[in-house]
CSV table of C-alpha atoms in Angstrom, one decimal:
chain,number,residue,atom,x,y,z
A,1,MET,CA,0.0,0.0,0.0
A,2,GLU,CA,1.1,3.5,-0.7
A,3,ASP,CA,2.2,5.1,2.6
A,4,THR,CA,0.3,8.2,3.7
A,5,ARG,CA,2.2,9.7,6.6
A,6,THR,CA,2.1,13.4,6.6
A,7,GLN,CA,5.2,13.9,8.7
A,8,THR,CA,8.8,14.1,7.6
A,9,ALA,CA,9.9,10.6,6.6
A,10,SER,CA,12.4,8.8,8.7
A,11,PRO,CA,14.8,6.2,7.2
A,12,ALA,CA,12.5,3.5,8.4
A,13,GLU,CA,9.6,5.2,6.6
A,14,GLU,CA,11.6,5.6,3.4
A,15,SER,CA,12.3,1.9,3.6
A,16,ARG,CA,8.6,1.1,4.0
A,17,ARG,CA,7.8,3.4,1.1
A,18,SER,CA,10.2,1.6,-1.2
A,19,HIS,CA,8.6,-1.6,-0.1
A,20,HIS,CA,5.1,-0.4,-0.9
A,21,SER,CA,6.2,0.8,-4.3
A,22,SER,CA,7.5,-2.6,-5.3
A,23,SER,CA,4.5,-4.6,-3.8
A,24,THR,CA,1.5,-2.6,-5.1
A,25,LEU,CA,-0.9,-4.6,-7.1
A,26,PRO,CA,-2.0,-3.4,-10.6
A,27,ASN,CA,-4.6,-0.6,-10.6
A,28,GLU,CA,-4.3,-0.3,-6.8
A,29,ARG,CA,-2.7,3.2,-7.1
A,30,ASP,CA,-5.6,4.3,-9.2
A,31,ASP,CA,-8.0,3.1,-6.5
A,32,GLN,CA,-6.0,5.0,-3.9
A,33,ASP,CA,-6.0,8.2,-5.9
A,34,ILE,CA,-9.7,8.0,-6.4
A,35,GLU,CA,-10.2,7.5,-2.7
A,36,LYS,CA,-7.9,10.3,-1.8
A,37,GLN,CA,-9.9,12.6,-4.1
A,38,ARG,CA,-13.2,11.4,-2.7
A,39,LEU,CA,-12.3,11.8,1.0
A,40,HIS,CA,-10.4,15.1,0.6
A,41,GLY,CA,-12.7,17.0,-1.6
A,42,GLY,CA,-11.2,15.8,-4.9
A,43,MET,CA,-8.0,17.7,-4.5
A,44,THR,CA,-4.8,15.9,-5.6
A,45,GLU,CA,-1.3,17.1,-6.4
A,46,GLY,CA,-2.3,17.4,-10.1
A,47,THR,CA,-5.4,19.4,-9.5
A,48,LYS,CA,-4.2,21.9,-6.9
A,49,ASP,CA,-2.7,24.3,-9.4
A,50,LYS,CA,-5.7,24.3,-11.7
A,51,GLU,CA,-8.3,27.1,-11.8
A,52,PRO,CA,-11.1,26.5,-9.3
A,53,ASP,CA,-14.3,25.2,-10.9
A,54,PRO,CA,-17.1,27.6,-10.1
A,55,ASN,CA,-19.6,24.7,-10.1
A,56,ILE,CA,-17.8,23.0,-7.2
A,57,VAL,CA,-19.3,23.4,-3.8
A,58,ASP,CA,-16.7,23.7,-1.1
A,59,TRP,CA,-16.2,25.1,2.4
A,60,ASP,CA,-16.6,28.9,2.6
A,61,GLY,CA,-13.0,29.4,3.7
A,62,PRO,CA,-11.1,28.0,6.7
A,63,ASP,CA,-13.6,29.4,9.2
A,64,ASP,CA,-16.8,28.0,7.7
A,65,PRO,CA,-19.1,27.4,10.7
A,66,GLU,CA,-20.6,24.3,9.1
A,67,ASN,CA,-17.2,22.6,9.0
A,68,PRO,CA,-17.1,20.2,12.0
A,69,GLN,CA,-13.5,21.4,12.7
A,70,ASN,CA,-15.0,24.8,13.4
A,71,PHE,CA,-17.8,23.7,15.8
A,72,PRO,CA,-17.7,25.6,19.1
A,73,ARG,CA,-15.6,23.7,21.6
A,74,PRO,CA,-18.4,23.0,24.1
A,75,ARG,CA,-20.4,21.4,21.3
A,76,LYS,CA,-17.5,19.3,20.2
A,77,TRP,CA,-17.1,18.0,23.7
A,78,LEU,CA,-20.8,17.4,24.2
A,79,ILE,CA,-20.7,15.3,21.0
A,80,THR,CA,-17.6,13.4,22.3
A,81,ILE,CA,-19.3,12.7,25.7
A,82,ILE,CA,-22.5,11.4,24.0
A,83,LEU,CA,-20.4,9.2,21.7
A,84,GLY,CA,-18.5,8.0,24.8
A,85,LEU,CA,-21.7,7.0,26.5
A,86,MET,CA,-22.8,5.1,23.5
A,87,THR,CA,-19.5,3.3,23.5
A,88,VAL,CA,-19.9,2.5,27.1
A,89,SER,CA,-23.3,0.9,26.3
A,90,VAL,CA,-21.9,-1.5,23.7
A,91,THR,CA,-18.8,-2.4,25.7
A,92,PHE,CA,-20.9,-2.9,28.9
A,93,ALA,CA,-23.0,-5.4,26.9
A,94,SER,CA,-20.0,-7.4,26.0
A,95,SER,CA,-19.2,-8.3,29.7
A,96,VAL,CA,-22.4,-8.0,31.7
A,97,PHE,CA,-23.5,-11.5,30.6
A,98,SER,CA,-20.3,-13.0,32.0
A,99,THR,CA,-21.7,-12.8,35.5
A,100,ALA,CA,-24.6,-14.9,34.5
A,101,SER,CA,-22.5,-17.7,33.1
A,102,THR,CA,-22.8,-20.0,36.1
A,103,VAL,CA,-26.6,-19.4,36.5
A,104,THR,CA,-27.4,-19.9,32.8
A,105,ALA,CA,-25.1,-23.0,32.6
A,106,GLN,CA,-27.2,-24.6,35.4
A,107,GLN,CA,-30.5,-23.5,33.8
A,108,PHE,CA,-29.6,-24.9,30.3
A,109,HIS,CA,-27.6,-27.9,31.6
A,110,VAL,CA,-24.3,-27.1,30.1
A,111,SER,CA,-20.8,-26.5,31.6
A,112,ASP,CA,-19.5,-23.1,32.6
A,113,GLU,CA,-16.9,-23.4,29.8
A,114,VAL,CA,-19.7,-23.6,27.3
A,115,MET,CA,-21.5,-20.6,28.7
A,116,VAL,CA,-18.3,-18.6,28.3
A,117,LEU,CA,-19.3,-18.5,24.6
A,118,GLY,CA,-21.9,-16.0,25.6
A,119,THR,CA,-19.1,-13.5,26.2
A,120,SER,CA,-16.6,-14.7,23.5
A,121,LEU,CA,-19.2,-14.8,20.7
A,122,PHE,CA,-20.2,-11.2,21.4
A,123,VAL,CA,-16.5,-10.3,21.1
A,124,LEU,CA,-16.3,-12.3,17.9
A,125,GLY,CA,-19.1,-10.2,16.5
A,126,TYR,CA,-17.0,-7.2,17.2
A,127,SER,CA,-14.4,-8.5,14.7
A,128,PHE,CA,-16.6,-8.7,11.7
A,129,GLY,CA,-18.6,-5.5,12.1
A,130,PRO,CA,-15.9,-2.9,11.3
A,131,LEU,CA,-15.3,-4.6,7.9
A,132,PHE,CA,-18.8,-3.3,7.0
A,133,PHE,CA,-19.4,-0.2,9.2
A,134,GLY,CA,-16.0,1.3,8.3
A,135,PRO,CA,-16.8,1.4,4.6
A,136,LEU,CA,-20.4,2.5,5.2
A,137,SER,CA,-19.2,5.5,7.2
A,138,GLU,CA,-17.0,6.7,4.3
A,139,LEU,CA,-19.7,6.1,1.6
A,140,TYR,CA,-22.8,7.4,3.4
A,141,GLY,CA,-21.4,9.5,6.2
A,142,ARG,CA,-20.9,8.7,9.9
A,143,LYS,CA,-24.3,9.2,11.4
A,144,THR,CA,-26.5,6.8,9.4
A,145,PRO,CA,-24.4,3.7,9.8
A,146,LEU,CA,-23.6,4.6,13.4
A,147,PHE,CA,-27.1,4.8,14.6
A,148,MET,CA,-28.4,2.0,12.4
A,149,GLY,CA,-25.9,-0.4,13.9
A,150,PHE,CA,-26.5,0.9,17.4
A,151,PHE,CA,-30.3,0.6,17.5
A,152,ILE,CA,-30.1,-2.9,15.9
A,153,PHE,CA,-27.6,-3.8,18.7
A,154,ALA,CA,-30.1,-2.6,21.3
A,155,ILE,CA,-32.9,-4.7,19.7
A,156,PHE,CA,-30.8,-7.9,19.9
A,157,GLN,CA,-30.6,-7.6,23.7
A,158,ILE,CA,-34.3,-8.4,24.0
A,159,PRO,CA,-34.2,-11.9,22.4
A,160,VAL,CA,-31.4,-12.8,24.8
A,161,ALA,CA,-33.4,-11.6,27.8
A,162,VAL,CA,-36.4,-13.8,26.8
A,163,ALA,CA,-34.5,-16.7,25.4
A,164,GLN,CA,-35.7,-20.2,26.3
A,165,ASN,CA,-32.8,-22.1,24.8
A,166,LEU,CA,-29.1,-21.9,24.5
A,167,GLN,CA,-29.1,-21.5,20.7
A,168,THR,CA,-31.1,-18.2,20.9
A,169,ILE,CA,-28.6,-16.8,23.4
A,170,MET,CA,-25.5,-17.7,21.4
A,171,ILE,CA,-26.9,-16.5,18.0
A,172,CYS,CA,-28.3,-13.2,19.4
A,173,ARG,CA,-25.1,-12.5,21.4
A,174,PHE,CA,-23.0,-12.9,18.3
A,175,LEU,CA,-25.4,-10.7,16.2
A,176,GLY,CA,-25.5,-8.2,19.1
A,177,GLY,CA,-21.7,-7.9,19.0
A,178,LEU,CA,-21.7,-7.6,15.2
A,179,PHE,CA,-24.0,-4.5,15.3
A,180,ALA,CA,-22.4,-3.2,18.6
A,181,SER,CA,-19.2,-2.7,16.7
A,182,ALA,CA,-20.6,0.3,14.9
A,183,PRO,CA,-19.4,2.8,17.5
A,184,LEU,CA,-16.1,1.1,17.8
A,185,ALA,CA,-15.5,1.3,14.0
A,186,ILE,CA,-16.9,4.9,13.5
A,187,VAL,CA,-16.4,7.0,16.6
A,188,GLY,CA,-12.6,7.3,16.0
A,189,GLY,CA,-13.3,8.8,12.5
A,190,MET,CA,-15.9,11.2,13.9
A,191,LEU,CA,-13.4,12.5,16.5
A,192,ALA,CA,-10.8,13.0,13.7
A,193,ASP,CA,-13.5,15.0,11.8
A,194,LEU,CA,-14.0,17.2,14.9
A,195,PHE,CA,-10.5,17.7,16.4
A,196,GLY,CA,-7.0,18.6,15.4
A,197,PRO,CA,-4.0,16.4,16.3
A,198,VAL,CA,-3.5,17.6,19.9
A,199,GLU,CA,-7.2,17.8,21.0
A,200,ARG,CA,-7.9,14.6,19.1
A,201,GLY,CA,-5.4,12.8,21.4
A,202,ILE,CA,-7.4,13.9,24.4
A,203,ALA,CA,-10.7,13.0,22.7
A,204,ILE,CA,-9.4,9.6,21.8
A,205,ALA,CA,-8.5,9.2,25.5
A,206,VAL,CA,-12.2,9.7,26.4
A,207,PHE,CA,-13.2,7.2,23.7
A,208,ALA,CA,-10.6,4.6,24.9
A,209,GLY,CA,-11.7,5.2,28.5
A,210,ALA,CA,-15.3,4.4,27.5
A,211,THR,CA,-14.1,1.3,25.6
A,212,PHE,CA,-12.7,0.0,28.9
A,213,VAL,CA,-15.0,1.4,31.5
A,214,GLY,CA,-17.9,-0.3,29.9
A,215,PRO,CA,-16.6,-3.9,30.1
A,216,VAL,CA,-15.2,-3.3,33.6
A,217,ALA,CA,-18.6,-2.0,34.9
A,218,GLY,CA,-20.5,-4.9,33.3
A,219,PRO,CA,-19.5,-7.6,35.8
A,220,ILE,CA,-20.1,-5.2,38.7
A,221,VAL,CA,-23.6,-4.3,37.7
A,222,GLY,CA,-24.3,-7.8,36.4
A,223,GLY,CA,-23.2,-9.5,39.5
A,224,PHE,CA,-25.7,-7.6,41.7
A,225,ILE,CA,-28.5,-8.0,39.2
A,226,THR,CA,-27.9,-11.7,38.8
A,227,MET,CA,-28.0,-12.4,42.5
A,228,SER,CA,-31.0,-10.1,43.1
A,229,TYR,CA,-34.7,-11.0,42.7
A,230,LEU,CA,-34.5,-9.6,39.1
A,231,GLY,CA,-32.4,-12.5,37.9
A,232,TRP,CA,-29.9,-12.8,35.0
A,233,ARG,CA,-32.4,-11.9,32.3
A,234,TRP,CA,-32.4,-8.3,33.6
A,235,THR,CA,-28.8,-7.9,32.7
A,236,GLU,CA,-30.0,-7.8,29.1
A,237,TYR,CA,-33.1,-5.7,29.8
A,238,ILE,CA,-30.9,-3.1,31.6
A,239,THR,CA,-28.5,-3.1,28.7
A,240,ALA,CA,-31.4,-2.6,26.2
A,241,ILE,CA,-32.9,0.3,28.3
A,242,MET,CA,-29.5,2.0,28.5
A,243,ALA,CA,-28.8,1.6,24.8
A,244,PHE,CA,-32.2,2.9,23.7
A,245,PHE,CA,-31.8,5.9,26.0
A,246,PHE,CA,-28.3,6.9,25.0
A,247,GLY,CA,-29.1,6.1,21.3
A,248,ALA,CA,-32.2,8.4,21.4
A,249,VAL,CA,-30.2,11.2,23.0
A,250,GLY,CA,-27.3,10.8,20.6
A,251,PHE,CA,-29.6,10.8,17.6
A,252,LEU,CA,-30.9,14.2,18.6
A,253,ILE,CA,-27.6,15.7,19.5
A,254,VAL,CA,-24.9,14.2,17.3
A,255,PRO,CA,-24.8,15.7,13.8
A,256,GLU,CA,-23.2,14.3,10.7
A,257,THR,CA,-19.4,15.1,10.8
A,258,PHE,CA,-18.0,13.6,7.6
A,259,GLY,CA,-16.8,16.5,5.4
A,260,PRO,CA,-17.6,15.0,1.9
A,261,THR,CA,-21.1,14.0,3.0
A,262,LEU,CA,-21.8,17.5,4.4
A,263,LEU,CA,-20.6,19.1,1.2
A,264,GLU,CA,-22.7,16.8,-0.9
A,265,ARG,CA,-25.7,17.9,1.1
A,266,ARG,CA,-24.8,21.5,0.7
A,267,ALA,CA,-24.4,21.1,-3.1
A,268,ARG,CA,-27.8,19.4,-3.3
A,269,ARG,CA,-29.4,22.2,-1.3
A,270,LYS,CA,-27.8,24.9,-3.5
A,271,ARG,CA,-28.9,23.1,-6.7
A,272,PHE,CA,-32.5,23.5,-5.7
A,273,GLU,CA,-32.0,27.0,-4.4
A,274,THR,CA,-30.2,28.4,-7.5
A,275,ARG,CA,-31.6,26.0,-10.2
A,276,ASN,CA,-28.0,25.5,-11.2
A,277,TRP,CA,-27.9,21.8,-11.7
A,278,ALA,CA,-24.2,21.7,-12.4
A,279,LEU,CA,-23.3,22.5,-8.8
A,280,HIS,CA,-21.7,19.5,-7.1
A,281,ALA,CA,-19.2,18.5,-4.4
A,282,ARG,CA,-15.8,17.2,-5.5
A,283,SER,CA,-16.6,13.8,-3.9
A,284,GLU,CA,-19.5,13.5,-6.3
A,285,GLU,CA,-17.0,13.5,-9.3
A,286,MET,CA,-15.6,10.2,-8.1
A,287,PRO,CA,-17.7,7.2,-9.2
A,288,VAL,CA,-18.0,4.5,-6.6
A,289,ASP,CA,-18.7,1.1,-8.2
A,290,LEU,CA,-18.7,-2.4,-6.8
A,291,LYS,CA,-15.1,-3.0,-7.9
A,292,HIS,CA,-13.9,0.1,-6.1
A,293,ILE,CA,-15.8,-0.8,-3.0
A,294,ALA,CA,-14.4,-4.4,-3.0
A,295,THR,CA,-10.8,-3.2,-3.7
A,296,VAL,CA,-10.7,-0.2,-1.4
A,297,TYR,CA,-12.8,-1.3,1.5
A,298,LEU,CA,-13.0,-5.1,1.7
A,299,ILE,CA,-9.6,-6.2,0.3
A,300,ARG,CA,-7.4,-3.4,1.4
A,301,PRO,CA,-7.5,-4.1,5.2
A,302,PHE,CA,-6.2,-7.6,4.6
A,303,LEU,CA,-3.6,-6.5,2.1
A,304,MET,CA,-2.3,-3.9,4.5
A,305,LEU,CA,-1.8,-6.6,7.2
A,306,VAL,CA,0.3,-8.6,4.7
A,307,ARG,CA,2.3,-5.7,3.4
A,308,GLU,CA,2.6,-3.5,6.5
A,309,PRO,CA,4.9,-5.0,9.1
A,310,ILE,CA,4.1,-2.1,11.5
A,311,LEU,CA,0.4,-2.7,11.3
A,312,LEU,CA,0.8,-6.5,11.6
A,313,LEU,CA,3.0,-6.1,14.7
A,314,ILE,CA,0.9,-3.6,16.5
A,315,THR,CA,-2.3,-5.6,15.7
A,316,LEU,CA,-0.9,-8.8,17.1
A,317,TYR,CA,0.3,-6.9,20.2
A,318,MET,CA,-3.0,-5.1,20.8
A,319,GLY,CA,-5.0,-8.3,20.2
A,320,PHE,CA,-2.9,-10.2,22.8
A,321,ILE,CA,-3.3,-7.4,25.3
A,322,TYR,CA,-7.0,-6.8,24.8
A,323,GLY,CA,-7.6,-10.5,25.5
A,324,PHE,CA,-6.2,-10.0,29.0
A,325,LEU,CA,-9.1,-7.7,29.8
A,326,TYR,CA,-11.7,-10.4,29.0
A,327,LEU,CA,-9.6,-13.1,30.7
A,328,CYS,CA,-9.9,-11.0,33.8
A,329,PHE,CA,-13.7,-11.3,33.6
A,330,GLU,CA,-13.3,-15.0,34.0
A,331,ALA,CA,-10.3,-15.0,36.4
A,332,TYR,CA,-11.7,-12.5,38.9
A,333,PRO,CA,-14.8,-14.6,39.8
A,334,VAL,CA,-12.5,-17.5,40.5
A,335,ALA,CA,-10.1,-15.5,42.6
A,336,PHE,CA,-12.7,-13.6,44.7
A,337,GLN,CA,-15.8,-15.8,44.6
A,338,GLU,CA,-14.6,-19.4,44.4
A,339,LEU,CA,-11.3,-19.1,46.3
A,340,ARG,CA,-12.3,-16.3,48.8
A,341,GLY,CA,-16.0,-17.3,49.1
A,342,TRP,CA,-17.5,-13.9,48.2
A,343,ASN,CA,-21.0,-13.7,46.6
A,344,GLU,CA,-21.5,-12.6,43.0
A,345,GLY,CA,-22.2,-9.0,43.7
A,346,VAL,CA,-19.4,-8.3,46.2
A,347,GLY,CA,-17.0,-10.6,44.2
A,348,ALA,CA,-17.3,-8.2,41.2
A,349,LEU,CA,-16.3,-5.1,43.2
A,350,PRO,CA,-12.6,-5.6,42.7
A,351,PHE,CA,-13.2,-4.6,39.1
A,352,ILE,CA,-13.5,-1.0,40.4
A,353,ALA,CA,-9.7,-1.1,40.8
A,354,ILE,CA,-9.4,-1.8,37.1
A,355,ALA,CA,-11.7,1.1,36.3
A,356,VAL,CA,-9.6,3.4,38.5
A,357,GLY,CA,-6.5,2.2,36.6
A,358,VAL,CA,-8.2,3.0,33.3
A,359,VAL,CA,-9.0,6.6,34.5
A,360,PHE,CA,-5.4,7.0,35.6
A,361,GLY,CA,-4.2,5.8,32.2
A,362,CYS,CA,-6.4,8.4,30.5
A,363,CYS,CA,-4.9,11.1,32.8
A,364,VAL,CA,-1.4,10.0,31.8
A,365,ILE,CA,-2.3,10.3,28.1
A,366,VAL,CA,-3.9,13.7,28.6
A,367,PHE,CA,-0.8,14.9,30.5
A,368,PHE,CA,1.6,13.5,27.9
A,369,THR,CA,-0.4,15.0,25.0
A,370,LYS,CA,-0.6,18.5,26.6
A,371,THR,CA,3.1,18.6,27.5
A,372,ARG,CA,5.6,16.6,25.4
A,373,PHE,CA,3.4,16.0,22.3
A,374,GLN,CA,2.1,19.5,22.0
A,375,LYS,CA,5.5,21.1,22.7
A,376,VAL,CA,7.2,18.9,20.0
A,377,LEU,CA,4.4,19.9,17.6
A,378,GLU,CA,4.8,23.6,18.3
A,379,ARG,CA,8.6,23.4,18.0
A,380,GLU,CA,9.0,21.1,15.0
A,381,GLY,CA,5.8,21.8,13.1
A,382,HIS,CA,5.1,18.0,13.0
A,383,VAL,CA,5.3,15.0,15.3
A,384,VAL,CA,6.4,11.5,14.2
A,385,PRO,CA,3.9,8.8,15.1
A,386,GLU,CA,6.4,7.0,17.2
A,387,GLU,CA,6.0,9.7,19.9
A,388,ARG,CA,2.7,8.0,20.7
A,389,LEU,CA,4.7,4.9,21.8
A,390,ILE,CA,6.3,6.4,24.9
A,391,PRO,CA,3.2,6.0,27.1
A,392,MET,CA,2.6,2.7,25.5
A,393,MET,CA,5.9,1.4,26.7
A,394,ILE,CA,5.0,2.6,30.2
A,395,GLY,CA,1.8,0.5,29.9
A,396,GLY,CA,3.9,-2.5,28.7
A,397,VAL,CA,5.7,-2.4,32.1
A,398,LEU,CA,2.6,-1.8,34.3
A,399,LEU,CA,0.6,-4.7,32.8
A,400,PRO,CA,3.0,-7.6,33.6
A,401,ALA,CA,3.7,-6.0,36.9
A,402,GLY,CA,0.0,-6.1,37.7
A,403,MET,CA,-0.3,-9.7,36.5
A,404,PHE,CA,2.5,-10.8,38.8
A,405,TRP,CA,1.0,-8.8,41.7
A,406,PHE,CA,-2.4,-10.4,41.1
A,407,GLY,CA,-0.9,-13.9,40.9
A,408,TRP,CA,1.4,-13.7,44.0
A,409,THR,CA,-1.4,-12.4,46.2
A,410,SER,CA,-4.1,-14.9,45.1
A,411,ASN,CA,-3.7,-17.2,48.0
A,412,PRO,CA,-7.0,-16.9,50.0
A,413,HIS,CA,-4.9,-16.8,53.2
A,414,ILE,CA,-3.5,-13.4,52.1
A,415,ILE,CA,-5.8,-10.5,52.8
A,416,TRP,CA,-7.8,-9.4,49.7
A,417,VAL,CA,-6.6,-5.8,49.6
A,418,PRO,CA,-3.3,-6.2,47.7
A,419,GLN,CA,-4.9,-8.5,45.1
A,420,ALA,CA,-7.7,-6.0,44.5
A,421,ILE,CA,-5.2,-3.1,44.2
A,422,SER,CA,-3.3,-5.0,41.5
A,423,GLY,CA,-6.2,-4.3,39.2
A,424,GLY,CA,-5.1,-0.6,39.1
A,425,LEU,CA,-1.9,-1.6,37.3
A,426,LEU,CA,-3.8,-4.0,35.0
A,427,GLY,CA,-6.3,-1.3,34.0
A,428,ALA,CA,-3.7,1.4,33.4
A,429,GLY,CA,-1.4,-0.9,31.5
A,430,ILE,CA,-4.1,-2.2,29.2
A,431,LEU,CA,-5.5,1.3,28.5
A,432,LEU,CA,-2.1,2.9,27.8
A,433,ILE,CA,-1.2,0.1,25.3
A,434,PHE,CA,-4.6,0.0,23.6
A,435,MET,CA,-5.2,3.7,23.3
A,436,GLN,CA,-1.7,4.7,22.1
A,437,GLY,CA,-1.8,1.8,19.7
A,438,LEU,CA,-4.9,3.2,18.2
A,439,ASN,CA,-3.5,6.8,18.0
A,440,TYR,CA,-0.3,5.4,16.4
A,441,ILE,CA,-2.3,3.6,13.7
A,442,ILE,CA,-4.3,6.8,12.9
A,443,ASP,CA,-1.1,8.9,12.8
A,444,CYS,CA,0.7,6.4,10.6
A,445,TYR,CA,-1.9,5.7,8.0
A,446,ASN,CA,-3.9,9.0,7.9
A,447,ILE,CA,-6.2,8.6,4.9
A,448,ASN,CA,-6.0,4.8,5.1
A,449,ALA,CA,-6.6,4.8,8.8
A,450,ASN,CA,-10.1,3.4,8.6
A,451,SER,CA,-8.8,0.4,6.6
A,452,ALA,CA,-6.0,0.0,9.0
A,453,ILE,CA,-8.4,0.2,12.0
A,454,ALA,CA,-10.8,-2.3,10.4
A,455,ALA,CA,-7.9,-4.8,9.9
A,456,ASN,CA,-6.8,-4.2,13.5
A,457,CYS,CA,-10.3,-4.7,14.9
A,458,PHE,CA,-10.9,-7.8,12.9
A,459,PHE,CA,-7.8,-9.6,14.0
A,460,ARG,CA,-7.7,-8.1,17.5
A,461,PHE,CA,-11.2,-9.3,18.4
A,462,THR,CA,-10.8,-12.6,16.5
A,463,GLY,CA,-7.6,-13.2,18.5
A,464,CYS,CA,-9.4,-12.1,21.7
A,465,PHE,CA,-12.2,-14.6,21.0
A,466,GLY,CA,-9.6,-17.4,20.6
A,467,GLU,CA,-7.6,-16.3,23.6
A,468,ILE,CA,-10.7,-16.4,25.9
A,469,ASN,CA,-11.7,-19.8,24.8
A,470,ILE,CA,-8.2,-21.4,24.6
A,471,LEU,CA,-6.9,-20.0,27.9
A,472,ILE,CA,-10.1,-20.1,29.9
A,473,ASP,CA,-9.0,-23.4,31.5
A,474,ASP,CA,-6.0,-21.6,32.8
A,475,ALA,CA,-8.2,-19.2,34.7
A,476,VAL,CA,-9.9,-22.0,36.6
A,477,PRO,CA,-8.1,-23.9,39.4
A,478,GLN,CA,-7.4,-27.5,38.3
A,479,SER,CA,-5.3,-30.3,39.8
A,480,GLY,CA,-4.2,-28.2,42.8
A,481,ARG,CA,-3.2,-25.1,40.7
A,482,THR,CA,-4.4,-21.6,41.7
A,483,VAL,CA,-5.3,-18.5,39.9
A,484,GLY,CA,-2.0,-17.1,41.1
A,485,HIS,CA,0.1,-19.7,39.3
A,486,ASP,CA,-1.8,-19.1,36.1
A,487,ALA,CA,-1.6,-15.4,36.3
A,488,ALA,CA,2.1,-15.6,36.8
A,489,GLY,CA,2.3,-17.8,33.8
A,490,MET,CA,0.5,-15.3,31.7
A,491,SER,CA,2.8,-12.6,32.9
A,492,ASP,CA,5.8,-14.7,31.8
A,493,SER,CA,4.3,-15.0,28.4
A,494,HIS,CA,4.0,-11.2,28.3
A,495,ILE,CA,7.7,-10.6,29.1
A,496,VAL,CA,8.9,-10.8,25.5
A,497,PRO,CA,10.3,-8.1,23.2
A,498,ARG,CA,7.3,-5.9,23.0
A,499,ALA,CA,5.9,-4.3,19.8
A,500,ASP,CA,6.1,-0.8,21.2
A,501,SER,CA,9.8,-1.1,22.0
A,502,ILE,CA,10.6,-2.6,18.6
A,503,LEU,CA,8.7,0.1,16.7
A,504,TYR,CA,10.2,2.9,18.8
A,505,LEU,CA,13.7,1.6,18.2
A,506,TRP,CA,12.9,1.1,14.5
A,507,GLU,CA,12.1,4.7,14.2
């Protein structure tokens, strides 16, 4: 793929570019050129020097109030908060069912390991959704596919709540995850539509925090609901109510933010106002046929993984790390409920420490962005993407430290406090790695970021699905083993040359 970094190229980047040049498939450059013109108002190097076409509808200068980049700051942050709450809803849904695994396993006469599929199939649905919602958000704008997917996700919570057999639960959990991926695939692009590089880093911190606060809150709320008179089915009813509420509020408040779509609407409006049927947006000059859609949107993500060692490495790393979060959803009940004898509600409270760690990680990102990152940008005029990796390397140290801490304090004869506190390191480590990995991908691939993120999401969540199911036995005490031994073993598997260090040294 043709590299799209906007910063001054390092030797490593030049090497990558020469690799792209030699490995590009026939006609792929044409597809990329068409896409660049479509997404950036039709402007390419060859058209910048030409006389402007009076029939082309564009922004009314750099301060056009309809340009999302020029929205008032309070409005931008209100939109960001609403999008964050929608993200919390879909990520909350991914884990809230995990607390009902034991109860539903007994009700439907299957093992606990089988009911883990209720969580892992939802995550598997996450992996396929971005392959569709990413392209839809660039063809039809952000808002329509976002809310279409979100409301369908909300609807699929109801069949799970009323399910009378295991098949209904599993199928609807997978489909719920498929449509729940809409915010995960689209919100990052919406934040890029709204914010510049520095503020975008802070906005992405809010988005990433929501991505992790949701699944951490799920077991806490779900544990108390499951053990109450409401029963496990209300974990799904509560999720549906929350999703419909935030979806309705978001639909009323969140506008379309995709520039080409807004300009197409402006052109359509002006055609009827002026009766000048030649008026059009630049993006409308670019035909989008099935071949273009297949090449640019469906094939490109997989080609990028093959040709982009940076993307492949960071994707493998993020997938491995993201799986730890969902393994915690299975390991924590063992550590605090089975070994320490706590009930389902109280046994989920240690997840609060992970949530605190997530918030701390967000604060670290905001501090880093407003200090080092912003200063480098002001001094140099640009920032290489590898600057994003510094907090990521901090997270790469905190995560295994938290795993060791969790493992070494898992003996029920040791007071619960130190084991619960270890969750703070886990949450901060996972957040720093995940969020900065996402920022790094966006900075590296710019116009192709959606394709890169789609590829990253597909393999990250697919790998997470496999990690949950393959390693779940290691989260359950067997043959005299304890959670502590297994946690320490997972920590050992993490102490390897990490992707962040390799990429930073490569730069």
